[in-house]
Amino acid sequence: MFLLPKGVIKRFEAICRNYLWDGSPDYHRVPLIAWDKVTLPKLEGGLGIKKADVWNTATVGKLYWKSICKVKETLKSGYQDNKWISDDKEYSIKHGYEWLRFKQPEQEWYQLVWNNWNIPKHALITWIIMNKGLNTKDKLFRIGCCTDDRCSICDISSETQEHLFFECRYSKEILSIVEKWCGFKINVMHGMTGNTGPKLKHNAHTLICATIPFGTKGTMLE
């Protein structure tokens, strides 16, 4: 019914952010993914968590006319001839929120991460990977948290995300075994090719995701 103070919104989002990364109200490390990215819809590369200040404004636009006066300059261009112009529908909080927020392009990997045969833990880790948020040794070395950036598995090349999942000889061996067991080639970025049923896809994806925790040491996803 009213616009929340900025300090309240900031603290509210801090609690949400801390709970996401650590499961508690307090979290003192740098988050793996920026909050502006987290609050994007899954289709646009985020987790679909609502951005508090935008949702607050959208809610005020629905609930209380006095508060509308405070946000009228923000919302007025969304009306034409006293009608809400979005999708030819009456104003709703959902429509107001979608109209107010800054939209991003849809991500090609959306369905790879968010689908019915991906368990939540694997989906979240894969989402972090797609946003280049894993604490791989190349990142940790740059900020002085380790003495070298060599791959923890092969101890040869620099441990980047690309090396960890696609270039490391151990990862290639695992993928080869999975492909042999499934009987078809797997394209990690674009799904699986060949005549595959839901059960085979689920089994293959489970085995692939078993390799994902490499590089997550020191996070709640370990």
PDB file of N, CA, C and O in Angstrom, residues 179 181-187 191-202 204:
ATOM      1  N   GLU A 179      28.672 -41.038 -23.367  1.00  0.00           N
ATOM      2  CA  GLU A 179      28.191 -41.182 -24.744  1.00  0.00           C
ATOM      3  C   GLU A 179      28.131 -42.654 -25.155  1.00  0.00           C
ATOM      4  O   GLU A 179      27.176 -43.090 -25.805  1.00  0.00           O
ATOM      5  N   TRP A 181      27.768 -45.239 -23.151  1.00  0.00           N
ATOM      6  CA  TRP A 181      26.699 -45.887 -22.399  1.00  0.00           C
ATOM      7  C   TRP A 181      25.323 -45.540 -22.976  1.00  0.00           C
ATOM      8  O   TRP A 181      24.436 -46.380 -23.051  1.00  0.00           O
ATOM      9  N   CYS A 182      25.161 -44.252 -23.391  1.00  0.00           N
ATOM     10  CA  CYS A 182      23.872 -43.810 -23.936  1.00  0.00           C
ATOM     11  C   CYS A 182      23.673 -44.237 -25.386  1.00  0.00           C
ATOM     12  O   CYS A 182      22.540 -44.402 -25.839  1.00  0.00           O
ATOM     13  N   GLY A 183      24.774 -44.374 -26.119  1.00  0.00           N
ATOM     14  CA  GLY A 183      24.670 -44.758 -27.518  1.00  0.00           C
ATOM     15  C   GLY A 183      24.444 -43.606 -28.465  1.00  0.00           C
ATOM     16  O   GLY A 183      23.992 -43.811 -29.595  1.00  0.00           O
ATOM     17  N   PHE A 184      24.729 -42.379 -28.038  1.00  0.00           N
ATOM     18  CA  PHE A 184      24.597 -41.235 -28.942  1.00  0.00           C
ATOM     19  C   PHE A 184      25.538 -40.123 -28.500  1.00  0.00           C
ATOM     20  O   PHE A 184      26.024 -40.116 -27.365  1.00  0.00           O
ATOM     21  N   LYS A 185      25.788 -39.185 -29.406  1.00  0.00           N
ATOM     22  CA  LYS A 185      26.677 -38.058 -29.133  1.00  0.00           C
ATOM     23  C   LYS A 185      25.916 -36.987 -28.357  1.00  0.00           C
ATOM     24  O   LYS A 185      24.732 -36.754 -28.572  1.00  0.00           O
ATOM     25  N   ILE A 186      26.623 -36.328 -27.450  1.00  0.00           N
ATOM     26  CA  ILE A 186      26.013 -35.305 -26.606  1.00  0.00           C
ATOM     27  C   ILE A 186      26.643 -33.952 -26.911  1.00  0.00           C
ATOM     28  O   ILE A 186      27.856 -33.812 -26.897  1.00  0.00           O
ATOM     29  N   ASN A 187      25.785 -32.995 -27.224  1.00  0.00           N
ATOM     30  CA  ASN A 187      26.222 -31.611 -27.385  1.00  0.00           C
ATOM     31  C   ASN A 187      25.780 -30.860 -26.135  1.00  0.00           C
ATOM     32  O   ASN A 187      24.596 -30.616 -25.940  1.00  0.00           O
ATOM     33  N   GLY A 191      21.863 -29.621 -26.152  1.00  0.00           N
ATOM     34  CA  GLY A 191      21.105 -30.833 -25.893  1.00  0.00           C
ATOM     35  C   GLY A 191      21.768 -32.046 -26.503  1.00  0.00           C
ATOM     36  O   GLY A 191      22.961 -32.083 -26.741  1.00  0.00           O
ATOM     37  N   MET A 192      20.983 -33.080 -26.791  1.00  0.00           N
ATOM     38  CA  MET A 192      21.511 -34.341 -27.284  1.00  0.00           C
ATOM     39  C   MET A 192      20.934 -34.649 -28.654  1.00  0.00           C
ATOM     40  O   MET A 192      19.777 -34.378 -28.921  1.00  0.00           O
ATOM     41  N   THR A 193      21.770 -35.195 -29.508  1.00  0.00           N
ATOM     42  CA  THR A 193      21.345 -35.517 -30.856  1.00  0.00           C
ATOM     43  C   THR A 193      21.060 -37.003 -30.957  1.00  0.00           C
ATOM     44  O   THR A 193      21.622 -37.812 -30.232  1.00  0.00           O
ATOM     45  N   GLY A 194      20.191 -37.378 -31.881  1.00  0.00           N
ATOM     46  CA  GLY A 194      19.879 -38.793 -32.067  1.00  0.00           C
ATOM     47  C   GLY A 194      18.493 -39.116 -31.536  1.00  0.00           C
ATOM     48  O   GLY A 194      17.770 -38.279 -31.009  1.00  0.00           O
ATOM     49  N   ASN A 195      18.103 -40.374 -31.660  1.00  0.00           N
ATOM     50  CA  ASN A 195      16.782 -40.819 -31.245  1.00  0.00           C
ATOM     51  C   ASN A 195      16.809 -41.156 -29.759  1.00  0.00           C
ATOM     52  O   ASN A 195      17.185 -42.244 -29.358  1.00  0.00           O
ATOM     53  N   THR A 196      16.423 -40.199 -28.916  1.00  0.00           N
ATOM     54  CA  THR A 196      16.521 -40.390 -27.474  1.00  0.00           C
ATOM     55  C   THR A 196      15.178 -40.170 -26.818  1.00  0.00           C
ATOM     56  O   THR A 196      14.463 -39.229 -27.146  1.00  0.00           O
ATOM     57  N   GLY A 197      14.836 -41.027 -25.876  1.00  0.00           N
ATOM     58  CA  GLY A 197      13.616 -40.872 -25.115  1.00  0.00           C
ATOM     59  C   GLY A 197      13.877 -40.125 -23.827  1.00  0.00           C
ATOM     60  O   GLY A 197      15.021 -39.898 -23.442  1.00  0.00           O
ATOM     61  N   PRO A 198      12.812 -39.734 -23.105  1.00  0.00           N
ATOM     62  CA  PRO A 198      12.971 -38.969 -21.863  1.00  0.00           C
ATOM     63  C   PRO A 198      13.815 -39.681 -20.810  1.00  0.00           C
ATOM     64  O   PRO A 198      14.607 -39.057 -20.124  1.00  0.00           O
ATOM     65  N   LYS A 199      13.659 -41.030 -20.696  1.00  0.00           N
ATOM     66  CA  LYS A 199      14.413 -41.755 -19.678  1.00  0.00           C
ATOM     67  C   LYS A 199      15.908 -41.720 -19.975  1.00  0.00           C
ATOM     68  O   LYS A 199      16.732 -41.497 -19.082  1.00  0.00           O
ATOM     69  N   LEU A 200      16.272 -41.932 -21.271  1.00  0.00           N
ATOM     70  CA  LEU A 200      17.685 -41.889 -21.635  1.00  0.00           C
ATOM     71  C   LEU A 200      18.256 -40.499 -21.403  1.00  0.00           C
ATOM     72  O   LEU A 200      19.371 -40.342 -20.918  1.00  0.00           O
ATOM     73  N   LYS A 201      17.494 -39.476 -21.764  1.00  0.00           N
ATOM     74  CA  LYS A 201      17.963 -38.106 -21.555  1.00  0.00           C
ATOM     75  C   LYS A 201      18.189 -37.845 -20.070  1.00  0.00           C
ATOM     76  O   LYS A 201      19.178 -37.238 -19.676  1.00  0.00           O
ATOM     77  N   HIS A 202      17.269 -38.308 -19.234  1.00  0.00           N
ATOM     78  CA  HIS A 202      17.406 -38.094 -17.807  1.00  0.00           C
ATOM     79  C   HIS A 202      18.650 -38.786 -17.260  1.00  0.00           C
ATOM     80  O   HIS A 202      19.428 -38.185 -16.522  1.00  0.00           O
ATOM     81  N   ALA A 204      21.382 -39.765 -18.872  1.00  0.00           N
ATOM     82  CA  ALA A 204      22.601 -39.158 -19.397  1.00  0.00           C
ATOM     83  C   ALA A 204      22.887 -37.840 -18.698  1.00  0.00           C
ATOM     84  O   ALA A 204      24.014 -37.541 -18.317  1.00  0.00           O
TER      85      ALA A 204
END
